[in-house]
XYZ file of C-alpha atoms in Angstrom:
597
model
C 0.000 0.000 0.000
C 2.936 2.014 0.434
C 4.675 1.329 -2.628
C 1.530 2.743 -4.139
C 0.729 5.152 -3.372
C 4.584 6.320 -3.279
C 4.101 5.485 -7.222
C 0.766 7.743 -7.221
C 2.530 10.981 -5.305
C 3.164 13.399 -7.918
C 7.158 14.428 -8.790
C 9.164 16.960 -6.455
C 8.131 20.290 -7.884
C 4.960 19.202 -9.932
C 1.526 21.272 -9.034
C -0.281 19.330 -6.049
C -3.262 20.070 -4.313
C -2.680 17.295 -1.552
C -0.001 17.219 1.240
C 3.377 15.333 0.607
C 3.083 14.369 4.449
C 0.333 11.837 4.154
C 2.814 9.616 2.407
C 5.276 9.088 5.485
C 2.072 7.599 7.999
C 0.757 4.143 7.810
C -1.928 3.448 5.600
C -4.216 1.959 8.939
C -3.713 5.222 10.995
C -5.908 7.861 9.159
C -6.111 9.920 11.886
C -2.584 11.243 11.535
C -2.856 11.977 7.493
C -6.170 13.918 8.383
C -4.601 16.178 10.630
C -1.597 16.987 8.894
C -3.669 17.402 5.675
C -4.642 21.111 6.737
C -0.749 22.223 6.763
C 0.118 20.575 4.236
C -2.252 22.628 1.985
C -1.442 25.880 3.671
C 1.876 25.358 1.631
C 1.952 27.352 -1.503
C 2.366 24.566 -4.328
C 6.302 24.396 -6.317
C 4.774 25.773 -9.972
C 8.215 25.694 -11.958
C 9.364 27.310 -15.571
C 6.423 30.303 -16.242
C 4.167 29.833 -13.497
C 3.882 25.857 -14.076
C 2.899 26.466 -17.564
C 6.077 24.414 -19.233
C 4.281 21.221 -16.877
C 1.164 21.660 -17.772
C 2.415 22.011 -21.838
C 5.650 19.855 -22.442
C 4.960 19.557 -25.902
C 4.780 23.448 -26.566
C 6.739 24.407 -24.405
C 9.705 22.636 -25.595
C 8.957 24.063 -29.484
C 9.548 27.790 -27.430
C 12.821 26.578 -25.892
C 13.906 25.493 -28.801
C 12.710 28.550 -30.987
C 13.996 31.014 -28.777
C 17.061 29.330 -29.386
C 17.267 29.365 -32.899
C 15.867 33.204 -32.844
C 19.115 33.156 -29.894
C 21.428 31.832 -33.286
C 20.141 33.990 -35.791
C 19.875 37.068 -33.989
C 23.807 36.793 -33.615
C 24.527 35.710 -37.606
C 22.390 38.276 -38.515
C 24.712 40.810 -36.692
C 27.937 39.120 -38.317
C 26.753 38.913 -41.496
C 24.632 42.142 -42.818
C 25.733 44.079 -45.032
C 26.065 48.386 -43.321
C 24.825 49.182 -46.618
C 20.840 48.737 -47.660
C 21.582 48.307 -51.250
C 23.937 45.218 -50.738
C 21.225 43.462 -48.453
C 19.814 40.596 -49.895
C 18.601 36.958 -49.543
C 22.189 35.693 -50.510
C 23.799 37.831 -48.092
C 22.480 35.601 -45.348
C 23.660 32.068 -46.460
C 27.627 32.438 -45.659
C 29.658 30.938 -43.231
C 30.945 33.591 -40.506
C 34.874 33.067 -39.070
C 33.917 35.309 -36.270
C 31.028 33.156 -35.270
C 33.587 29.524 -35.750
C 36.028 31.804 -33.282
C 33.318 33.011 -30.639
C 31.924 29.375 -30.187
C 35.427 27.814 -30.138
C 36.535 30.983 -27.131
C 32.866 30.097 -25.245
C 33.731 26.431 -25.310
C 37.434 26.776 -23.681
C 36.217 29.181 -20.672
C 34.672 27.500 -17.285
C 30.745 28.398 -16.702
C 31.008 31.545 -14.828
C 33.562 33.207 -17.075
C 31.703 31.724 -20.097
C 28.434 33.388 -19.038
C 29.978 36.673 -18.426
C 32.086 36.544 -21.542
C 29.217 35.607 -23.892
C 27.138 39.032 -21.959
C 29.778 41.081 -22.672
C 30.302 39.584 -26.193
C 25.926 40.240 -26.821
C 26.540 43.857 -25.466
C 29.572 44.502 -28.233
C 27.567 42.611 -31.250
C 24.610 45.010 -30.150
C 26.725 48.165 -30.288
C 28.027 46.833 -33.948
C 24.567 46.422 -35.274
C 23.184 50.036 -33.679
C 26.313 51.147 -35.791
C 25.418 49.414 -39.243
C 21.982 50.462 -38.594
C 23.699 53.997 -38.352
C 25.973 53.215 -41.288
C 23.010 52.351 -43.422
C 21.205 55.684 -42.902
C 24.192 57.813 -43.462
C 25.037 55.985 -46.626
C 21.020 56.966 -47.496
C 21.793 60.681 -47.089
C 25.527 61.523 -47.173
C 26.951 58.465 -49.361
C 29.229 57.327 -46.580
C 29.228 55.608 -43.498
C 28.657 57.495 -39.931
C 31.853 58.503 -38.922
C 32.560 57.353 -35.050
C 35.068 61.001 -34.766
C 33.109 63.616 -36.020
C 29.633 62.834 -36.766
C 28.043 62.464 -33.129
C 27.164 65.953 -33.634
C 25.578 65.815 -36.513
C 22.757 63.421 -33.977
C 22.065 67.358 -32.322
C 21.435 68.305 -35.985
C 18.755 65.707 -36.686
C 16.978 66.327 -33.348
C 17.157 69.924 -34.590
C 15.212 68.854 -37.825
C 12.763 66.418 -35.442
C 11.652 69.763 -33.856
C 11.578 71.697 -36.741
C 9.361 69.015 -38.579
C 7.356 67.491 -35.370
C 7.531 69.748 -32.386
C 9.070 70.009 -29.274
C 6.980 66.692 -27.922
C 7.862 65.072 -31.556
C 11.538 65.544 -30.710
C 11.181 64.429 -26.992
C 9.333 61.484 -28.246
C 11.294 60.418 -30.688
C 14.807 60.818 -29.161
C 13.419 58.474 -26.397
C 12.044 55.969 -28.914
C 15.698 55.958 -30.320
C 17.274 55.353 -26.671
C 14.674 52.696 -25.503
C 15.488 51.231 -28.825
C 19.204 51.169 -28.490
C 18.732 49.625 -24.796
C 16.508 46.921 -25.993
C 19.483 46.287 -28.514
C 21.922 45.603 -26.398
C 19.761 43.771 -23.232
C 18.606 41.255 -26.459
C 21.771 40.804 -27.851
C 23.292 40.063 -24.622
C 20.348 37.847 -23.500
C 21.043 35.953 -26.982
C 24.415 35.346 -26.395
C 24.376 34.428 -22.714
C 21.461 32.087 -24.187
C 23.618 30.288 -26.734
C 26.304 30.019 -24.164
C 24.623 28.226 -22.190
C 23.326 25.599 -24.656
C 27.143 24.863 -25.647
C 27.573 24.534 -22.029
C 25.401 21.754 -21.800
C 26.035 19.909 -24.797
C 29.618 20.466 -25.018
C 30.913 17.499 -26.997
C 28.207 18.386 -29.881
C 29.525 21.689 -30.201
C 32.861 21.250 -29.648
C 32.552 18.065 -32.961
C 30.540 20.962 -35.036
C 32.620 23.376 -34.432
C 35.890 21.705 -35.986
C 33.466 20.410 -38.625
C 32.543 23.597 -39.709
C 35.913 25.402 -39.349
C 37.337 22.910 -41.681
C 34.609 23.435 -43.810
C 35.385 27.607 -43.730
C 38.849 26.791 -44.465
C 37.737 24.538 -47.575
C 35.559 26.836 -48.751
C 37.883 29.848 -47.989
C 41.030 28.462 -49.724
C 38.770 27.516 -53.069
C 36.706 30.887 -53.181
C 33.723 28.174 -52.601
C 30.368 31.163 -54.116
C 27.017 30.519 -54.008
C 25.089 32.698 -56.595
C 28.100 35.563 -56.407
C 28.625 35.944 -53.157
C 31.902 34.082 -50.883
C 30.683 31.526 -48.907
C 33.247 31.733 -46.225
C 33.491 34.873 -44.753
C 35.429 37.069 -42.934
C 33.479 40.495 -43.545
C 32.585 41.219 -39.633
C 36.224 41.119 -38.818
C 37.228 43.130 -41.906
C 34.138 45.742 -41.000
C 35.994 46.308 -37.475
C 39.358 46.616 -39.116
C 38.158 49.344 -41.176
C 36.184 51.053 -38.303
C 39.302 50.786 -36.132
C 41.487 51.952 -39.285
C 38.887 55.626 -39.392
C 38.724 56.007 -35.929
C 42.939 56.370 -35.954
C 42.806 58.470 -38.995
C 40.182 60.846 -37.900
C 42.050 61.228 -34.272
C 45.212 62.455 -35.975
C 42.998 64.637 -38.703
C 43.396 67.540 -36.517
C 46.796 67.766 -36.527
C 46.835 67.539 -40.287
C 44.320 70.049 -41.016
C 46.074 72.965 -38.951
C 49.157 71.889 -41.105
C 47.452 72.857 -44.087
C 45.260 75.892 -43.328
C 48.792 77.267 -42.051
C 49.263 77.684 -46.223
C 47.665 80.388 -47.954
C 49.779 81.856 -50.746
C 47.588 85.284 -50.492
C 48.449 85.681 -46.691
C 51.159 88.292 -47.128
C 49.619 89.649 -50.117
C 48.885 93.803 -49.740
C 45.007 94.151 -49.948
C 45.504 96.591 -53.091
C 46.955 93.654 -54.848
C 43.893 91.323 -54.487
C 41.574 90.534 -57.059
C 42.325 93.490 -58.926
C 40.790 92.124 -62.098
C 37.356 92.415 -60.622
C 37.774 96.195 -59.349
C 34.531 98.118 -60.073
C 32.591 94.713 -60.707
C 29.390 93.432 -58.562
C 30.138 89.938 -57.970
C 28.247 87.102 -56.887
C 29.100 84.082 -55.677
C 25.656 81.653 -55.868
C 25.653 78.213 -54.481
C 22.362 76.258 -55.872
C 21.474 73.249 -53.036
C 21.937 69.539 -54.705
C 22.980 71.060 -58.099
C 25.121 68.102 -59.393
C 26.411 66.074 -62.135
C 23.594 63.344 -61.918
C 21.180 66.372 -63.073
C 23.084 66.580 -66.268
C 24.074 63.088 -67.057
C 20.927 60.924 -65.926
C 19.378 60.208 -69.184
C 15.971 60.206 -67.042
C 16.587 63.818 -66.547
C 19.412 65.102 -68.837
C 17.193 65.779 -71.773
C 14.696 68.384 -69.226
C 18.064 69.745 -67.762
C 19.534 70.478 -71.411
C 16.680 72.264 -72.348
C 16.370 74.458 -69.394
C 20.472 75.623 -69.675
C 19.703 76.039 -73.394
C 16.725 78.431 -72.767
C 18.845 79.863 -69.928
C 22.307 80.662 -72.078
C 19.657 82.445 -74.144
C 18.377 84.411 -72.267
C 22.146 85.301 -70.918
C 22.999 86.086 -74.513
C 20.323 88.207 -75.326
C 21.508 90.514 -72.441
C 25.049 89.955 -73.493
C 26.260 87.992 -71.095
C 28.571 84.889 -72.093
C 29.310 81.629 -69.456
C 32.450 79.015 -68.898
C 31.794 75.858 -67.484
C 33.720 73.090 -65.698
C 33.189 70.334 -63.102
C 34.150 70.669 -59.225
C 34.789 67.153 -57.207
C 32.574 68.137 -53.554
C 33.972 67.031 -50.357
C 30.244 65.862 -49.531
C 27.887 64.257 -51.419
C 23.558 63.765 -50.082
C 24.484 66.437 -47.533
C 26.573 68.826 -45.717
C 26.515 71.963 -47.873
C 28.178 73.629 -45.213
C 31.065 71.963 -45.448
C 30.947 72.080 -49.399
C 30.188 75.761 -49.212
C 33.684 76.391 -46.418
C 35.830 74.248 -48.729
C 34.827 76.215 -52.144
C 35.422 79.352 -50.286
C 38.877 78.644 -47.928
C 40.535 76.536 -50.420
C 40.842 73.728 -47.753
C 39.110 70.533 -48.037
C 36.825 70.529 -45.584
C 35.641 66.902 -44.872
C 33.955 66.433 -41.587
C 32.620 68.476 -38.897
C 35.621 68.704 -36.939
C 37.384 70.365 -39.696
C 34.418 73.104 -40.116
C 34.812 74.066 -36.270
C 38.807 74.419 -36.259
C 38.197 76.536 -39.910
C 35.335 78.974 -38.867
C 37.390 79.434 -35.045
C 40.784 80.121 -36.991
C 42.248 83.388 -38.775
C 42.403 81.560 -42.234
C 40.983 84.015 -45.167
C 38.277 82.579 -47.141
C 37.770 83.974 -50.985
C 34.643 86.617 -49.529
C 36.882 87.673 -46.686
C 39.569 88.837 -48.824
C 37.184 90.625 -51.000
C 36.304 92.389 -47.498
C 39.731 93.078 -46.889
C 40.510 95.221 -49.992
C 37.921 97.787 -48.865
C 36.911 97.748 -52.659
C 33.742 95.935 -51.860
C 30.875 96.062 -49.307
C 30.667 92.225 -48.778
C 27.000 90.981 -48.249
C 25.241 87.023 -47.578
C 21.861 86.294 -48.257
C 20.796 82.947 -46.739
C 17.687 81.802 -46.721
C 18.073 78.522 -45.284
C 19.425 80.033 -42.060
C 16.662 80.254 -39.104
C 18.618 81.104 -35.897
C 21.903 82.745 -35.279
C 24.729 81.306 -37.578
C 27.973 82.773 -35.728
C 29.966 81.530 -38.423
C 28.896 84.113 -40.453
C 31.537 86.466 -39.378
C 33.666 84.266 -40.043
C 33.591 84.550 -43.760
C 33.639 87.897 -43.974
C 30.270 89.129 -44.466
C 29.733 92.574 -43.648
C 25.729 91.936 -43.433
C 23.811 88.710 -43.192
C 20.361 88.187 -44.473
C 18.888 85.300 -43.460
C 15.531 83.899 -43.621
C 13.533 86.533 -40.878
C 15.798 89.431 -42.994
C 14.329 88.723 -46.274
C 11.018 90.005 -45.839
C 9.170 87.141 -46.751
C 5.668 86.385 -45.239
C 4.717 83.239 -47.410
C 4.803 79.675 -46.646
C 7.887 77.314 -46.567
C 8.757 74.868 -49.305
C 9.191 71.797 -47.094
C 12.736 72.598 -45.905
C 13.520 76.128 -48.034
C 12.243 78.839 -45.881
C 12.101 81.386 -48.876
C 12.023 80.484 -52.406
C 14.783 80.781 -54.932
C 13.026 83.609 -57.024
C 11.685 85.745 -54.200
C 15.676 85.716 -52.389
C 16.987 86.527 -55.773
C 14.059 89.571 -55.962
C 14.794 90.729 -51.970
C 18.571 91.114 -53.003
C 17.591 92.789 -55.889
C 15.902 95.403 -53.065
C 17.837 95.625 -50.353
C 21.450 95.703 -52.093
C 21.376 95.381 -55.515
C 19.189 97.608 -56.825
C 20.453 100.422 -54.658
C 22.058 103.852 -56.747
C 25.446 105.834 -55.524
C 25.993 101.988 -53.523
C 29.718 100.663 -53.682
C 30.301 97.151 -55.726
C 28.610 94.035 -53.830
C 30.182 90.813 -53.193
C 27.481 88.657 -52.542
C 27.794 85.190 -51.320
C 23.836 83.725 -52.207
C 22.592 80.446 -51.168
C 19.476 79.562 -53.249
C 17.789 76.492 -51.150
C 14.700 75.726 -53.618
C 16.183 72.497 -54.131
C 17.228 71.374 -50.859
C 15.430 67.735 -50.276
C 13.089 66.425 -50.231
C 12.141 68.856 -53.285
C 8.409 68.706 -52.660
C 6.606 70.663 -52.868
C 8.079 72.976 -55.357
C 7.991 76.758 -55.906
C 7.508 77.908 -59.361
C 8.463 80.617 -61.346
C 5.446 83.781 -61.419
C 5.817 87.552 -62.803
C 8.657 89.173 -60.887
C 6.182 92.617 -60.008
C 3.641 90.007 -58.695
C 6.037 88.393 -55.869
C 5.398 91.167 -53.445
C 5.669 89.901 -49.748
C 5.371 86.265 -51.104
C 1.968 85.337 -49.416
C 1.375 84.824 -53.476
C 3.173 81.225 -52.794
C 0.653 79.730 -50.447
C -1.815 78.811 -53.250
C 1.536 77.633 -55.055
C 2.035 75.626 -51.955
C -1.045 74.002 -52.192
C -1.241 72.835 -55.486
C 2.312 71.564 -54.933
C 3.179 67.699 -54.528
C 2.827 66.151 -51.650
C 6.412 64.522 -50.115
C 4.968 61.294 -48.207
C 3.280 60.464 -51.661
C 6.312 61.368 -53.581
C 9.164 59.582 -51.788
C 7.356 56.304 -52.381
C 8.603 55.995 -55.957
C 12.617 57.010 -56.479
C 11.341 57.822 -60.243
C 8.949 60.504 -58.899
C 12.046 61.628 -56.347
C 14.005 61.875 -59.580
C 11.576 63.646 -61.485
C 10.942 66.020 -58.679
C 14.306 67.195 -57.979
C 14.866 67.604 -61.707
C 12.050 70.290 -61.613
C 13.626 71.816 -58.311
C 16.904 72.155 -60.252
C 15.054 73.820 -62.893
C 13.222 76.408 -60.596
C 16.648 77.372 -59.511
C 18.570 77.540 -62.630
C 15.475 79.655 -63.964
C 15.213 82.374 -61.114
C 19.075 82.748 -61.534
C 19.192 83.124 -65.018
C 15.934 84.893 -65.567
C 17.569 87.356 -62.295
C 20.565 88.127 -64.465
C 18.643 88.816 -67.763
C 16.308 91.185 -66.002
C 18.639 92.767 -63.263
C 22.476 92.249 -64.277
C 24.282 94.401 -65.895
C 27.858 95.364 -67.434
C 29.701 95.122 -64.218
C 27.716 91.902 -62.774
C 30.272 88.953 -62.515
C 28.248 85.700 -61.407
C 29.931 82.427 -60.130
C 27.192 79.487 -59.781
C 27.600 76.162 -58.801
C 25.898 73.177 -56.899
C 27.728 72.105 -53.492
C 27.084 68.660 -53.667
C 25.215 65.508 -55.348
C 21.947 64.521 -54.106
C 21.168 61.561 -51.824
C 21.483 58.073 -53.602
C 17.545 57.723 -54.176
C 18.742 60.453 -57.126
C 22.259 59.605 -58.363
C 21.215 55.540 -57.882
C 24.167 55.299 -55.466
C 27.161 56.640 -57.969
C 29.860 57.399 -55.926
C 30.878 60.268 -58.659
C 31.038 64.141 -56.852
C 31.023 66.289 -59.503
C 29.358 69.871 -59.616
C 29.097 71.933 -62.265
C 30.613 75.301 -61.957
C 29.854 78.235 -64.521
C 31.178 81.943 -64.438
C 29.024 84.514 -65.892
C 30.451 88.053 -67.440
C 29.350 90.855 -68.994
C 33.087 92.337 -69.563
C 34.652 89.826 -71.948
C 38.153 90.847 -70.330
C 36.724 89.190 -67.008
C 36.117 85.728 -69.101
C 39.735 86.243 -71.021
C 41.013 85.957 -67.744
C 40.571 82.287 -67.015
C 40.349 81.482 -71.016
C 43.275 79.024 -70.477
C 41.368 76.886 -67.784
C 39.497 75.274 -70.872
C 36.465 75.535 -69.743
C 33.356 74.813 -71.753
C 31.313 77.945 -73.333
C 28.097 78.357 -71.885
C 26.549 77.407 -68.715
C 26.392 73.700 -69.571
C 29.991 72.240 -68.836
C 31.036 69.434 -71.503
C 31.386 65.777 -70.395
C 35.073 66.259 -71.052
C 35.639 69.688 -69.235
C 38.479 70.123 -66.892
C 37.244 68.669 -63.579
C 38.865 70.104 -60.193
C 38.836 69.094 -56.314
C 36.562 72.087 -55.041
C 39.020 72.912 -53.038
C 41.344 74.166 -55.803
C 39.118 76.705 -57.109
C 39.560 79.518 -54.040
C 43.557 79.481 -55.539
C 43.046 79.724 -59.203
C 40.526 82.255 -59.072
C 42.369 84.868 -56.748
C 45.547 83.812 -59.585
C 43.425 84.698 -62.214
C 41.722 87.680 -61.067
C 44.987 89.282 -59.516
C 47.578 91.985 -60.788
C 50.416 89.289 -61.991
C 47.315 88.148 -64.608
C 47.398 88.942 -68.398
């Protein structure tokens, strides 16, 4: 009777309703079991793995174990193996044979528990910080063509929260910068979890993962040594490890990029120059300096938007001629490509090239002259900016030499913005016109003019109305509304195309159509773009080319730089000179100064 009921008394740990006690009394004395029966119950039943539920479902809940573990596995090859660039993701990308995961089981398998658990946490924590980086990789290459740089570009995150509040709100900022952190912790607690998990399945089932393990690192060598593919892509890989050799590589370089850069901005071969002796060539002449947001090669060569584009600097050398202006063309390389006009704009204008944020900072907080501060220094010119994509106080300004800033509040615009642009191109061409420009007994103008119509996401888009009808630009909110709408737009990259091709247009149109109504014999204009557009546009080229045109009234100002052999007109040819952006502050002070022919 005691063997049986022995057999019937349910497992240590198992859910029980009756009291373990009853089974130590003989089965005659009944008396005993009854009154123990009352404690027995007042015991809180053992309900083991999530609240007894793995008891009560075996079956299901060893398919979880097991699932969690293979989510465990793939979570980790998923870190090792994608690509930090969206356009090399695919399906294939995902069947290859990691080193670094071969070398991370063999390491768990030789440490003791303890050390393996906390090993394979701290291991999770570093896989999670590597994906939050691709992750951060992939969205820079979206934007800037290049991966986020771990040096220079953390403050480029103050930037973007910047644009959250400008686009959201002050709660749409909040919000989403917590999202992002929450995100990131959930990152790294997973990953960890993940590895930890894995851990401790080797742990248990060492001798099966120790035999796989040499299995499959014989197999990576095979593979390896006979550049083994499967449908293009190297089946034995070693990508993760190269991807933190390269990381650690632009970390090193970008910590001794300081010392480098104050090496060359100590070289300017105008330093010393007397201020009578600059840019004498251009005495008595208004000029402008124009940067157009995005202008770049892609707008020209893309046979999905070169034919438009042609037609529009056709109609626009016209229109030049016919006030008798003539154009040379060439090709700049950017620093920048997506993004970053700043830095385009400092490296056009200091003759540096200006790469990264860090760079920017040392420039504007140095002494070096830029091309509009030595215009400022002659005296010969009052030097002026008009900046319509500046909202707050920009105390690099000064730095350029600007004698007067206009930015967006200064222009006296009252009409809606164009997504990003603040003013339109046509109505910051028209307010310079008013405020400097178009002023009698005024001394020449050097005007440094950013036209931001075709900053993205280049919807909606201004267009071009009858210059006496602008007025205080409230005209532009029915133009507003019958504009595109960007959520709808950026769902196609043919419509994102075709959309910043008309943006270029409006641009190119209010400059030209500017000079034809308002220019005159002693208006000099340089025009260029500062960088490429994001990849959706120029379909991930890697090619940094802007076009660069100078446009005279005074043939003597073109005969100056006739032996650049640059292309007539304000269409440079596919075979015009092509020079680092950089170069251009140099040649131009050279070719404008007294030692020129």
């Amino acid at each position: 009777m005691t063997e049986a009921k022995q057999a019937e008394s349910p497992e240590p740990g198992a859910d029980n309703d009756t009291a373990p006690a009853a089974d130590s009394a003989p089965a005659t004395d009944s008396a005993p079991a009854a009154d123990t029966a009352p404690a027995a119950d007042s015991t809180p039943p053992t309900r083991p793995g999530w609240f007894g539920w793995r008891r009560r479902y075996p079956l299901a809940a060893r398919v979880v174990r097991v699932g969690v573990h293979v989510l465990a596995a793939a979570l980790v090859l998923v870190v090792l193996l994608v690509p930090n660039r969206l356009d090399w993701i695919t399906v294939r990308s995902f069947f290859r044979l990691p080193v670094e995961g071969l070398f991370l089981a063999a390491l768990l398998l030789l440490l003791p528990s303890r050390a393996r658990k906390i090993t394979a946490g701290a291991l999770g924590v570093f896989l999670g910080l590597t994906a939050i980086l691709k992750c951060l990789d992939m969205g820079f290459r979206q934007t800037l063509a290049r991966p986020f740089d771990l040096v220079f570009d953390w403050v480029l995150l103050n930037d973007a929260a910047d644009w959250l509040k400008d686009s959201f709100g002050h709660t749409g900022e909040v919000l989403a910068v917590i999202g992002v952190i929450v995100l990131a912790v959930v990152v790294l607690v997973v990953s960890a979890l993940a590895m930890v998990r894995l851990a401790n399945l080797m742990g248990r089932h060492r001798s099966v993962t120790a035999r796989s393990t040499l299995v499959l690192g014989v197999a990576w060598i095979i593979c390896f040594t006979m550049g083994v593919q499967f449908g293009g892509v190297t089946v034995a890989t070693k990508g993760y490890a190269q991807y933190l050799s390269n990381r650690v590589q632009y970390v090193r370089e970008g910590l001794g990029d300081a010392d480098v850069f104050k090496k060359q901005m100590a070289v300017d071969a105008f330093a010393k120059t007397p201020p009578d002796q600059l840019l004498t060539g251009l005495r008595g002449k208004d000029v402008m300096f124009t940067f157009i947001e995005s202008y770049g090669r892609v707008a020209i060569d893309d046979p999905s938007m070169g034919p438009e584009l042609d037609k529009t600097l056709q109609e626009g050398d016209a229109r030049l001629r016919s006030a008798g202006f003539a154009a040379r063309s060439g090709w700049l390389r950017s620093p920048v490509t997506g993004a970053g006009s700043w830095l385009a704009h400092s490296t056009f204008l200091s003759g540096l090239w200006v790469k990264n944020q860090q760079r920017y900072r040392t420039l504007t907080t140095s002494d070096r002259s830029t091309l509009t501060s030595y215009f400022q220094k002659t005296g010969a010119w009052r030097t002026v900016g008009i900046v319509p994509g500046v909202r707050k106080s920009w105390p690099e300004g000064k730095y350029f030499g600007l004698d007067h800033i206009y930015d967006s509040t200064h222009l006296g615009y009252e009409g809606p913005y164009f997504s990003w642009t603040p003013v339109p191109d046509q109505f910051s061409l028209e307010a310079f016109q008013k405020l400097e420009h178009g002023k009698k007994n005024r001394d020449p103008i050097m005007a440094e003019i950013i036209l931001a119509s075709s900053h993205n996401p280049w919807s909606p888009i201004a267009h071009m109305i009858d210059w006496k009808d602008l007025g205080n630009g409230k005209v532009f909110y029915k133009i507003k509304k019958e504009g595109t709408n960007p959520t709808q737009v950026w769902k196609s990259a043919k419509r994102v195309r075709t959309e910043y091709r008309k943006a270029i247009q409006y641009s190119l149109d209010s400059l030209t159509q500017w000079m034809q109504r308002y220019g005159d014999k002693n208006t000099v204009l340089v025009f260029l773009g500062d960088h490429q557009p994001v990849p959706t546009v120029t379909g991930g080229s890697a090619n940094r080319d802007v076009p660069v045109t100078i446009v005279a009234h005074d043939p003597k100002v073109l005969d100056r730089v006739a032996d650049w052999g640059w292309t007539d007109g304000i269409k440079p040819a596919d075979d015009a000179p092509e020079w680092t952006m950089n170069k251009f502050r140099d040649r131009f002070m050279t070719a404008y100064g007294p030692q020129s022919k």
